[in-house]
Amino acid sequence: MRNAAKLLAGSLITAAMTTSGTVPAVADAPGHCQQSGYCVFDETSFNGNKSVLPNALGCHTTSTLGISAARSAARGFGDGKALALYSDTQCSHRITTVTQDHDSLDPAALSYSLTNLPG
């Protein structure tokens, strides 16, 4: 009976270790844009082609990124810039300023602008 109890206890400890998992490293943390700056996607819900925005200020069309329109956008890290998205190609009709991930842009963005954050 003692051997059975030891075997059961060992099995329970092994099962607990197997199901507890490990804490992921920071580099393994989930995210839609794990680059410095911002990413846009040509489909909603962060699907399709992903483009990382260059660090250039001013108004740019999404076509310069190789996509016809951005349908979702995500903030990366350490960028020091603000991203505004526009429904036209001249940065006139603002859809949103990206402060958090946007899984569906309606209407889709045809242009974007980056500006320096104060500070």
XYZ file of C-alpha atoms in Angstrom:
119
model
C 0.000 0.000 0.000
C 2.870 2.392 0.742
C 4.296 1.888 -2.750
C 0.891 2.610 -4.271
C 0.622 5.828 -2.221
C 4.123 6.917 -3.286
C 3.323 6.134 -6.915
C 0.078 8.114 -6.720
C 1.804 11.071 -5.061
C 4.561 11.047 -7.696
C 1.969 10.940 -10.481
C 0.071 13.895 -9.009
C 3.247 15.981 -8.721
C 4.212 15.151 -12.320
C 0.699 16.045 -13.530
C 0.773 19.354 -11.635
C 4.145 20.249 -13.153
C 2.940 19.343 -16.647
C -0.259 21.393 -16.502
C 1.166 24.432 -14.706
C 3.217 25.535 -17.735
C 5.861 28.203 -17.698
C 5.661 31.952 -17.718
C 6.543 33.218 -21.227
C 9.531 35.488 -21.633
C 8.875 39.116 -22.604
C 10.062 38.365 -26.150
C 7.404 35.629 -26.379
C 4.574 37.924 -25.273
C 1.685 38.018 -27.764
C 1.160 41.162 -29.788
C 0.198 42.322 -33.249
C 3.188 44.628 -33.731
C 6.331 43.573 -31.951
C 8.466 46.183 -33.707
C 9.409 49.699 -32.792
C 6.694 51.982 -34.111
C 3.439 50.940 -35.760
C 2.145 48.175 -38.002
C -0.831 48.210 -40.362
C -2.598 45.247 -41.958
C -4.572 45.036 -45.187
C -7.304 42.939 -43.528
C -9.307 43.364 -40.330
C -8.393 41.563 -37.105
C -4.655 41.921 -37.841
C -4.774 39.481 -40.750
C -3.397 39.641 -44.259
C -0.267 41.512 -45.235
C 1.484 43.340 -42.397
C 3.546 46.480 -43.022
C 5.794 48.139 -40.482
C 5.655 51.916 -40.912
C 8.921 53.683 -41.676
C 9.939 56.347 -39.166
C 9.266 59.231 -41.583
C 7.171 62.212 -40.491
C 4.421 63.702 -42.636
C 1.608 62.375 -44.834
C 2.085 59.101 -46.745
C -0.285 56.862 -48.700
C -0.703 53.258 -47.657
C 0.200 52.263 -51.213
C 3.811 53.254 -50.418
C 3.724 50.376 -47.909
C 2.684 47.894 -50.578
C -0.970 47.710 -49.518
C -3.938 49.485 -51.063
C -5.617 50.232 -47.705
C -5.079 49.583 -43.991
C -7.979 47.778 -42.361
C -6.387 47.244 -38.921
C -3.503 48.894 -37.069
C -1.377 48.149 -34.038
C 1.009 50.116 -31.868
C 4.468 48.665 -31.319
C 6.914 49.944 -28.731
C 9.491 52.686 -28.233
C 8.424 54.763 -31.185
C 8.084 58.310 -29.737
C 5.591 59.142 -32.503
C 1.811 59.432 -32.873
C 0.056 57.748 -35.815
C -3.048 59.237 -37.431
C -4.975 57.279 -40.090
C -7.062 58.890 -42.835
C -9.777 57.705 -45.238
C -8.378 59.746 -48.149
C -4.924 59.928 -49.765
C -4.200 63.553 -48.681
C -4.437 63.072 -44.878
C -7.537 65.279 -44.720
C -10.254 62.997 -43.290
C -8.973 61.477 -40.054
C -10.382 58.092 -39.043
C -8.477 57.712 -35.777
C -5.255 58.340 -33.929
C -3.738 55.027 -32.896
C -3.207 54.857 -29.157
C -4.112 51.181 -28.893
C -4.630 48.344 -31.355
C -7.560 48.798 -33.759
C -8.842 45.514 -35.144
C -11.236 47.019 -37.675
C -10.901 50.408 -39.358
C -14.135 51.624 -40.934
C -13.597 53.114 -43.409
C -10.222 51.663 -44.310
C -7.214 53.999 -44.173
C -5.701 55.169 -47.454
C -3.064 57.418 -45.861
C -1.298 57.996 -42.577
C 0.840 60.590 -40.843
C 3.389 60.375 -38.080
C 4.099 63.252 -35.719
C 6.554 63.538 -32.851
C 5.078 63.143 -29.384
C 5.785 66.062 -27.066
C 8.513 65.604 -24.533
